[in-house]
Amino acid sequence: MVDTRPFLPVSSSDGSNPSEPLANRCKTMKMRLSIFFGLLVVGLFAALLTSNVTENEHGSLASSTTAKPEPLRRVSRGPGAGVSEKSNWLFGRDDENGVAFPWNNSMLSWQRTAFHFQPERNWMNDPNGPLFYKGWYHFFYQYNPHAPVWGDIVWGHAVSKDLIHWLHLPLAMVADKTYDKSGVWTGSATFLPNGKIVMLYTGSDAQAVQVQNLAYPADHSDPLLINWVKFTGNPVLVPPPGILSKDFRDPTTAWLTSEGKWRFAIGSKINKTGIALVYDTKDFITYEKLDGLLRAVDGTGMWECVDFFPVSKTEENGLDTSVNGPDVKHVMKVSLDDDKNDYYAIGTYHEKNASFIPDDPTIDVGIGLRYDYGVYYAAKTFYDQNKNRRVLWGWIKESDSEAADVKKGWASVQSIPRTILLDQKTGTHLLQWPVEEIDSLRLNSYEFNQVKVQAGSVVPLEVGPATQLDILAEFEIDKEALEKATGSNVTFSCSSSGGTVERGALGPFGLLVLADDSLSEQTPVYFYIAKGSDGNLKTFFCNDQSRSSEASDVKKQVYGSMVPVVEGENLSLRVLVDHSIIESFAQGGRTVITSRVYPTKAIYGAAKLFLFNNATEAGVSASLRIWQMNSAFIRPFPNLDNKSQ
Ligand code: DQQ
């Protein structure tokens, strides 16, 4: 039976100790008052500093004073243009509107991330055509240069030497042709054997028909790849018979067949069945549509941003997209337009009939495993020939209201690029891990060894301001409690649970991230172990946003899923905290959750970190290494004469 009483912080509510001598208590009171006034002055100063925000292109400002609550309107963005909904609907029903929290400027300014990729302003969505060329990592992305909402989509472009510090370049492609007049949508890069690059992308044409177009760098000797040429024969592909004009988008990177042709997939649907069409080409000018499909799964709806790549069964490195053979498995990923999540399956690619067969059809693509159980969509990998690894990018949208995005003048971030490998221990999962370059942002570190966290307790971790952190943690659970706990056939799931207030014998326990001192705001990142009636243990990894903010106009779900724990492994997690984003990785990245959170109090110096254990029986012991994280340099490329097209 679970106990659903909320757990309490270990200290009493005002924090004073009645057994303390009066003189000490007065001294403590004086100290608190000076700290309070000190913080007040710092807070006012921060508000003053941040009140000078530039006007966005719609003329709206993040106001420096607390605004009155305003009603929020539901606006649809995307489906009218034939693409999935890009607007956040925070409140349940179609006719239901909510009220905006009176966000002030210092709260909104705090939300901007410090080491995740973001354009300087406005809206961003899918990653496009990532690649490494002549010493530079290139990142292209879906971008609205005019507003912090989806629309007017073109390709933004930035370069980096290390995937962490970025320099913004002029737009790579704008909507200037009839075949992409309504938007330069998602696409992928392919390297030809001569080292040249071709980019296939979807154009939403003047009639909003989805077509595929070819583009290539104007000057391959330019390491920055600033100028792009669109092929004069565009569009190279139009929707084939039987495919609706708005269901044909997002070509993958092409891979070589043994016959020496290039092959790639495009997402679509027929009725409610998600499908991936396959094309062959010798020259990227003429194309042959193959009869079969790479894969089709009933009931999954439109497939966006299909990704298809090999992973090694034996090695710890990534593979070029064209590699195949007995030591290789294939991964197919689809972004489901219907539920806005990225799903993958591991299986075998059969070149002869150009099909992908999942190892386990019960967890086929679109109905089984997800890359990330939080906010993460339209992801795309590329083979990084510089470091012999496959790198995954993913779009992390906002979980607040569009009105708040307009006030702050920006919307969306990209995940920290992640290396992606087959988990050779389980063979059933992928492992995602922040690229090693992120470690270069680590500043001073704090170590905590074997901290005992009793059932029903909270332990503060003194690490200074807790808004930019890299946390590595391992948990050992009391063995006796594990054995003693009675099993039950009640099934657990993070998303339908009550979050951390739902207590079981063996969990939840983990970290309280972005929490204020009184714990009135907190985002728990945690494990929950459920014992079945057969005595088997199942471990879940969850993220509870229900108390992440006192504001009502933000999403507050409980995210998560099961995480396999292999014999001999401790429970381990890594958490990257960067203002309004929390990326968390369990068991080396077997299960990953990204949350966007918008605290109103647990911000700046008031953001703290705690360990917690809300199990009813088991104690846990935690060992942690925590780094304060530096900010990345993300700014315009210096001294570039603005050569936009
Ligand atoms: N985003 C692009 C489309 C893609 C969608 C449009 C996925 O190409 O299907 O911005 O977020």
mmCIF file of C-alpha atoms in Angstrom, residues 204-471:
data_model
loop_
_atom_site.group_PDB
_atom_site.id
_atom_site.type_symbol
_atom_site.label_atom_id
_atom_site.label_comp_id
_atom_site.label_asym_id
_atom_site.label_seq_id
_atom_site.Cartn_x
_atom_site.Cartn_y
_atom_site.Cartn_z
ATOM 1 C CA SER A 204 6.519 24.003 -47.937
ATOM 2 C CA ASP A 205 5.791 25.505 -51.345
ATOM 3 C CA ALA A 206 3.694 28.523 -52.297
ATOM 4 C CA GLN A 207 0.553 26.333 -52.081
ATOM 5 C CA ALA A 208 1.745 24.737 -48.811
ATOM 6 C CA VAL A 209 2.486 21.455 -50.584
ATOM 7 C CA GLN A 210 5.410 19.596 -48.993
ATOM 8 C CA VAL A 211 8.185 18.941 -51.523
ATOM 9 C CA GLN A 212 11.831 17.890 -51.216
ATOM 10 C CA ASN A 213 14.623 20.185 -52.342
ATOM 11 C CA LEU A 214 18.352 19.966 -52.829
ATOM 12 C CA ALA A 215 20.887 22.546 -51.670
ATOM 13 C CA TYR A 216 24.667 22.582 -51.459
ATOM 14 C CA PRO A 217 27.420 24.899 -50.232
ATOM 15 C CA ALA A 218 28.256 27.690 -52.694
ATOM 16 C CA ASP A 219 31.928 27.372 -51.826
ATOM 17 C CA HIS A 220 33.321 24.144 -50.438
ATOM 18 C CA SER A 221 36.599 25.876 -49.611
ATOM 19 C CA ASP A 222 34.792 28.016 -47.025
ATOM 20 C CA PRO A 223 35.019 26.168 -43.688
ATOM 21 C CA LEU A 224 32.121 28.274 -42.402
ATOM 22 C CA LEU A 225 29.815 27.178 -45.256
ATOM 23 C CA ILE A 226 28.164 30.568 -45.163
ATOM 24 C CA ASN A 227 26.456 30.581 -48.544
ATOM 25 C CA TRP A 228 24.109 27.898 -49.793
ATOM 26 C CA VAL A 229 22.861 27.349 -53.318
ATOM 27 C CA LYS A 230 19.486 25.852 -54.061
ATOM 28 C CA PHE A 231 19.480 23.449 -57.006
ATOM 29 C CA THR A 232 17.846 24.921 -60.109
ATOM 30 C CA GLY A 233 15.901 21.691 -60.707
ATOM 31 C CA ASN A 234 14.041 21.945 -57.358
ATOM 32 C CA PRO A 235 11.767 20.494 -56.223
ATOM 33 C CA VAL A 236 13.453 17.159 -56.702
ATOM 34 C CA LEU A 237 10.522 15.231 -55.202
ATOM 35 C CA VAL A 238 6.806 15.915 -54.861
ATOM 36 C CA PRO A 239 4.318 13.823 -52.861
ATOM 37 C CA PRO A 240 3.865 10.489 -54.688
ATOM 38 C CA PRO A 241 0.394 9.124 -55.567
ATOM 39 C CA GLY A 242 -1.500 8.064 -52.453
ATOM 40 C CA ILE A 243 0.352 10.511 -50.174
ATOM 41 C CA LEU A 244 -1.404 13.702 -49.138
ATOM 42 C CA SER A 245 0.301 16.969 -49.998
ATOM 43 C CA LYS A 246 0.885 17.849 -46.334
ATOM 44 C CA ASP A 247 2.169 14.422 -45.280
ATOM 45 C CA PHE A 248 5.543 14.273 -46.989
ATOM 46 C CA ARG A 249 8.493 15.675 -45.093
ATOM 47 C CA ASP A 250 11.897 15.575 -43.416
ATOM 48 C CA PRO A 251 14.356 13.535 -45.539
ATOM 49 C CA THR A 252 17.005 11.575 -43.610
ATOM 50 C CA THR A 253 20.744 11.579 -44.236
ATOM 51 C CA ALA A 254 21.364 9.240 -47.182
ATOM 52 C CA TRP A 255 23.359 6.014 -46.867
ATOM 53 C CA LEU A 256 25.103 3.977 -49.563
ATOM 54 C CA THR A 257 23.703 0.687 -50.799
ATOM 55 C CA SER A 258 26.055 -2.117 -51.830
ATOM 56 C CA GLU A 259 25.178 -1.218 -55.434
ATOM 57 C CA GLY A 260 26.631 2.228 -54.844
ATOM 58 C CA LYS A 261 23.316 4.097 -54.858
ATOM 59 C CA TRP A 262 22.267 6.575 -52.187
ATOM 60 C CA ARG A 263 19.191 5.661 -50.182
ATOM 61 C CA PHE A 264 17.147 7.773 -47.766
ATOM 62 C CA ALA A 265 13.747 7.840 -46.071
ATOM 63 C CA ILE A 266 10.955 10.429 -45.821
ATOM 64 C CA GLY A 267 8.234 10.473 -43.134
ATOM 65 C CA SER A 268 4.563 10.199 -44.010
ATOM 66 C CA LYS A 269 1.329 8.454 -43.097
ATOM 67 C CA ILE A 270 -1.551 6.631 -44.716
ATOM 68 C CA ASN A 271 -4.704 7.156 -42.704
ATOM 69 C CA LYS A 272 -3.529 6.485 -39.129
ATOM 70 C CA THR A 273 -0.501 4.383 -40.080
ATOM 71 C CA GLY A 274 2.873 6.087 -39.760
ATOM 72 C CA ILE A 275 5.196 5.167 -42.627
ATOM 73 C CA ALA A 276 8.699 5.867 -43.918
ATOM 74 C CA LEU A 277 8.948 6.023 -47.732
ATOM 75 C CA VAL A 278 12.291 5.059 -49.292
ATOM 76 C CA TYR A 279 14.062 6.551 -52.316
ATOM 77 C CA ASP A 280 17.241 5.638 -54.180
ATOM 78 C CA THR A 281 19.354 8.078 -56.182
ATOM 79 C CA LYS A 282 22.706 7.964 -57.933
ATOM 80 C CA ASP A 283 23.238 11.693 -58.241
ATOM 81 C CA PHE A 284 20.647 13.506 -56.028
ATOM 82 C CA ILE A 285 19.081 14.784 -59.237
ATOM 83 C CA THR A 286 16.937 11.854 -60.363
ATOM 84 C CA TYR A 287 15.255 9.640 -57.814
ATOM 85 C CA GLU A 288 13.556 6.277 -57.775
ATOM 86 C CA LYS A 289 10.816 5.566 -55.251
ATOM 87 C CA LEU A 290 11.079 2.012 -53.919
ATOM 88 C CA ASP A 291 7.929 -0.095 -53.728
ATOM 89 C CA GLY A 292 8.266 -1.133 -50.102
ATOM 90 C CA LEU A 293 8.454 0.967 -46.955
ATOM 91 C CA LEU A 294 11.334 1.189 -44.504
ATOM 92 C CA ARG A 295 8.727 0.566 -41.799
ATOM 93 C CA ALA A 296 5.009 1.149 -41.133
ATOM 94 C CA VAL A 297 3.273 1.000 -37.750
ATOM 95 C CA ASP A 298 -0.508 1.119 -37.387
ATOM 96 C CA GLY A 299 -2.043 3.782 -35.200
ATOM 97 C CA THR A 300 1.080 5.928 -34.864
ATOM 98 C CA GLY A 301 -0.045 8.741 -37.201
ATOM 99 C CA MET A 302 2.253 11.072 -39.134
ATOM 100 C CA TRP A 303 5.987 10.360 -38.808
ATOM 101 C CA GLU A 304 8.137 13.470 -38.740
ATOM 102 C CA CYS A 305 11.918 13.732 -38.682
ATOM 103 C CA VAL A 306 12.715 10.041 -39.279
ATOM 104 C CA ASP A 307 16.311 9.179 -38.401
ATOM 105 C CA PHE A 308 17.980 5.902 -39.363
ATOM 106 C CA PHE A 309 21.506 4.871 -38.440
ATOM 107 C CA PRO A 310 23.766 1.936 -37.512
ATOM 108 C CA VAL A 311 25.184 1.268 -34.031
ATOM 109 C CA SER A 312 28.012 -1.114 -33.185
ATOM 110 C CA LYS A 313 27.342 -4.313 -31.224
ATOM 111 C CA THR A 314 30.987 -4.619 -30.233
ATOM 112 C CA GLU A 315 32.671 -1.210 -30.211
ATOM 113 C CA GLU A 316 32.285 1.944 -28.160
ATOM 114 C CA ASN A 317 32.481 4.307 -31.124
ATOM 115 C CA GLY A 318 29.931 5.644 -33.564
ATOM 116 C CA LEU A 319 29.457 4.467 -37.132
ATOM 117 C CA ASP A 320 29.138 6.285 -40.408
ATOM 118 C CA THR A 321 25.540 6.130 -41.677
ATOM 119 C CA SER A 322 26.455 3.757 -44.541
ATOM 120 C CA VAL A 323 28.070 1.072 -42.339
ATOM 121 C CA ASN A 324 26.321 -2.310 -42.182
ATOM 122 C CA GLY A 325 27.364 -5.876 -41.330
ATOM 123 C CA PRO A 326 27.098 -8.641 -38.749
ATOM 124 C CA ASP A 327 28.422 -6.495 -35.874
ATOM 125 C CA VAL A 328 25.876 -3.789 -36.519
ATOM 126 C CA LYS A 329 22.319 -3.115 -35.357
ATOM 127 C CA HIS A 330 20.161 -0.370 -36.812
ATOM 128 C CA VAL A 331 18.200 2.263 -34.959
ATOM 129 C CA MET A 332 15.078 3.822 -36.380
ATOM 130 C CA LYS A 333 13.666 6.944 -34.753
ATOM 131 C CA VAL A 334 10.422 8.704 -35.568
ATOM 132 C CA SER A 335 8.926 11.889 -34.151
ATOM 133 C CA LEU A 336 5.224 11.302 -33.634
ATOM 134 C CA ASP A 337 3.195 14.263 -34.763
ATOM 135 C CA ASP A 338 0.262 12.961 -32.684
ATOM 136 C CA ASP A 339 1.964 12.956 -29.275
ATOM 137 C CA LYS A 340 5.087 15.085 -29.903
ATOM 138 C CA ASN A 341 7.567 12.501 -28.656
ATOM 139 C CA ASP A 342 10.594 10.825 -30.228
ATOM 140 C CA TYR A 343 10.438 7.023 -30.294
ATOM 141 C CA TYR A 344 13.105 4.560 -31.336
ATOM 142 C CA ALA A 345 13.454 0.866 -32.009
ATOM 143 C CA ILE A 346 16.559 -1.280 -32.371
ATOM 144 C CA GLY A 347 16.551 -3.903 -35.097
ATOM 145 C CA THR A 348 17.936 -5.109 -38.386
ATOM 146 C CA TYR A 349 18.119 -3.354 -41.713
ATOM 147 C CA HIS A 350 17.512 -5.546 -44.738
ATOM 148 C CA GLU A 351 19.138 -3.862 -47.672
ATOM 149 C CA LYS A 352 17.514 -6.057 -50.297
ATOM 150 C CA ASN A 353 13.966 -4.936 -49.661
ATOM 151 C CA ALA A 354 14.976 -1.696 -47.920
ATOM 152 C CA SER A 355 13.156 -2.581 -44.718
ATOM 153 C CA PHE A 356 13.806 -2.297 -41.014
ATOM 154 C CA ILE A 357 12.638 -5.118 -38.730
ATOM 155 C CA PRO A 358 12.648 -4.364 -34.994
ATOM 156 C CA ASP A 359 14.154 -6.940 -32.634
ATOM 157 C CA ASP A 360 10.998 -6.880 -30.553
ATOM 158 C CA PRO A 361 7.805 -6.023 -32.473
ATOM 159 C CA THR A 362 5.984 -5.258 -29.204
ATOM 160 C CA ILE A 363 8.258 -2.250 -28.858
ATOM 161 C CA ASP A 364 8.229 -1.304 -32.533
ATOM 162 C CA VAL A 365 9.082 2.215 -33.582
ATOM 163 C CA GLY A 366 6.439 4.649 -32.280
ATOM 164 C CA ILE A 367 4.979 2.319 -29.654
ATOM 165 C CA GLY A 368 7.924 1.411 -27.444
ATOM 166 C CA LEU A 369 11.028 3.184 -26.224
ATOM 167 C CA ARG A 370 11.589 6.918 -26.254
ATOM 168 C CA TYR A 371 14.816 8.866 -26.523
ATOM 169 C CA ASP A 372 13.699 11.054 -23.684
ATOM 170 C CA TYR A 373 10.659 10.871 -21.408
ATOM 171 C CA GLY A 374 10.396 14.621 -20.920
ATOM 172 C CA VAL A 375 10.388 17.432 -23.463
ATOM 173 C CA TYR A 376 12.436 16.368 -26.473
ATOM 174 C CA TYR A 377 11.417 16.300 -30.121
ATOM 175 C CA ALA A 378 12.515 16.209 -33.761
ATOM 176 C CA ALA A 379 15.945 14.855 -32.790
ATOM 177 C CA LYS A 380 18.606 14.173 -35.377
ATOM 178 C CA THR A 381 21.978 12.402 -35.229
ATOM 179 C CA PHE A 382 25.101 12.857 -37.305
ATOM 180 C CA TYR A 383 28.282 10.853 -37.586
ATOM 181 C CA ASP A 384 31.123 12.980 -36.236
ATOM 182 C CA GLN A 385 34.133 11.863 -38.262
ATOM 183 C CA ASN A 386 36.290 14.171 -36.127
ATOM 184 C CA LYS A 387 35.844 12.044 -33.002
ATOM 185 C CA ASN A 388 34.468 8.842 -34.486
ATOM 186 C CA ARG A 389 31.187 9.113 -32.601
ATOM 187 C CA ARG A 390 27.497 9.542 -33.375
ATOM 188 C CA VAL A 391 26.061 12.699 -31.880
ATOM 189 C CA LEU A 392 22.395 13.360 -31.163
ATOM 190 C CA TRP A 393 20.740 16.775 -31.155
ATOM 191 C CA GLY A 394 17.168 17.354 -29.917
ATOM 192 C CA TRP A 395 14.803 20.296 -29.785
ATOM 193 C CA ILE A 396 13.584 21.205 -26.301
ATOM 194 C CA LYS A 397 10.579 23.441 -26.442
ATOM 195 C CA GLU A 398 9.081 25.593 -23.734
ATOM 196 C CA SER A 399 6.614 24.308 -21.144
ATOM 197 C CA ASP A 400 5.326 27.774 -20.293
ATOM 198 C CA SER A 401 2.750 29.899 -22.090
ATOM 199 C CA GLU A 402 3.192 31.574 -25.433
ATOM 200 C CA ALA A 403 2.395 34.880 -23.697
ATOM 201 C CA ALA A 404 5.431 34.405 -21.437
ATOM 202 C CA ASP A 405 7.597 33.500 -24.456
ATOM 203 C CA VAL A 406 6.547 36.718 -26.171
ATOM 204 C CA LYS A 407 7.457 38.659 -23.016
ATOM 205 C CA LYS A 408 10.884 37.099 -22.746
ATOM 206 C CA GLY A 409 11.446 37.351 -26.505
ATOM 207 C CA TRP A 410 12.664 33.801 -27.123
ATOM 208 C CA ALA A 411 11.400 30.251 -27.181
ATOM 209 C CA SER A 412 13.171 26.862 -27.169
ATOM 210 C CA VAL A 413 16.645 25.532 -26.536
ATOM 211 C CA GLN A 414 18.606 22.598 -27.934
ATOM 212 C CA SER A 415 19.737 19.734 -25.726
ATOM 213 C CA ILE A 416 23.403 19.383 -24.904
ATOM 214 C CA PRO A 417 24.558 17.238 -27.841
ATOM 215 C CA ARG A 418 24.649 13.611 -26.703
ATOM 216 C CA THR A 419 26.774 10.698 -27.853
ATOM 217 C CA ILE A 420 24.567 7.774 -28.695
ATOM 218 C CA LEU A 421 25.597 4.109 -28.517
ATOM 219 C CA LEU A 422 23.983 0.710 -28.295
ATOM 220 C CA ASP A 423 23.859 -0.395 -24.664
ATOM 221 C CA GLN A 424 25.877 -3.580 -25.029
ATOM 222 C CA LYS A 425 24.911 -4.767 -21.536
ATOM 223 C CA THR A 426 21.174 -4.914 -22.218
ATOM 224 C CA GLY A 427 21.139 -4.963 -26.025
ATOM 225 C CA THR A 428 17.639 -3.505 -25.732
ATOM 226 C CA HIS A 429 18.406 0.154 -25.073
ATOM 227 C CA LEU A 430 20.531 3.001 -26.338
ATOM 228 C CA LEU A 431 22.898 4.956 -24.120
ATOM 229 C CA GLN A 432 22.838 8.731 -24.422
ATOM 230 C CA TRP A 433 25.448 10.827 -22.658
ATOM 231 C CA PRO A 434 26.382 14.533 -22.843
ATOM 232 C CA VAL A 435 29.369 14.981 -25.182
ATOM 233 C CA GLU A 436 32.665 14.964 -23.269
ATOM 234 C CA GLU A 437 33.332 18.602 -24.225
ATOM 235 C CA ILE A 438 30.705 19.720 -21.697
ATOM 236 C CA ASP A 439 33.183 18.774 -18.951
ATOM 237 C CA SER A 440 35.281 21.794 -19.968
ATOM 238 C CA LEU A 441 32.643 24.027 -18.349
ATOM 239 C CA ARG A 442 33.093 22.410 -14.949
ATOM 240 C CA LEU A 443 34.298 24.855 -12.279
ATOM 241 C CA ASN A 444 34.738 24.080 -8.586
ATOM 242 C CA SER A 445 33.477 20.714 -7.437
ATOM 243 C CA TYR A 446 31.917 19.381 -4.241
ATOM 244 C CA GLU A 447 32.105 15.782 -3.072
ATOM 245 C CA PHE A 448 29.740 14.020 -0.719
ATOM 246 C CA ASN A 449 30.501 10.455 0.298
ATOM 247 C CA GLN A 450 28.029 7.924 1.595
ATOM 248 C CA VAL A 451 25.477 10.478 2.810
ATOM 249 C CA LYS A 452 22.794 8.600 4.712
ATOM 250 C CA VAL A 453 19.292 9.653 3.776
ATOM 251 C CA GLN A 454 16.783 8.025 6.110
ATOM 252 C CA ALA A 455 13.290 7.128 4.963
ATOM 253 C CA GLY A 456 11.145 10.288 5.065
ATOM 254 C CA SER A 457 13.970 12.822 5.192
ATOM 255 C CA VAL A 458 15.574 15.654 3.258
ATOM 256 C CA VAL A 459 19.292 16.555 3.389
ATOM 257 C CA PRO A 460 20.575 19.890 2.050
ATOM 258 C CA LEU A 461 23.657 19.788 -0.166
ATOM 259 C CA GLU A 462 25.748 22.929 0.265
ATOM 260 C CA VAL A 463 26.995 23.701 -3.234
ATOM 261 C CA GLY A 464 26.295 27.424 -3.483
ATOM 262 C CA PRO A 465 23.773 28.735 -6.006
ATOM 263 C CA ALA A 466 22.294 25.695 -7.730
ATOM 264 C CA THR A 467 21.257 27.015 -11.138
ATOM 265 C CA GLN A 468 24.234 25.861 -13.262
ATOM 266 C CA LEU A 469 25.329 22.412 -12.154
ATOM 267 C CA ASP A 470 26.649 19.106 -13.378
ATOM 268 C CA ILE A 471 25.725 16.408 -10.848
#
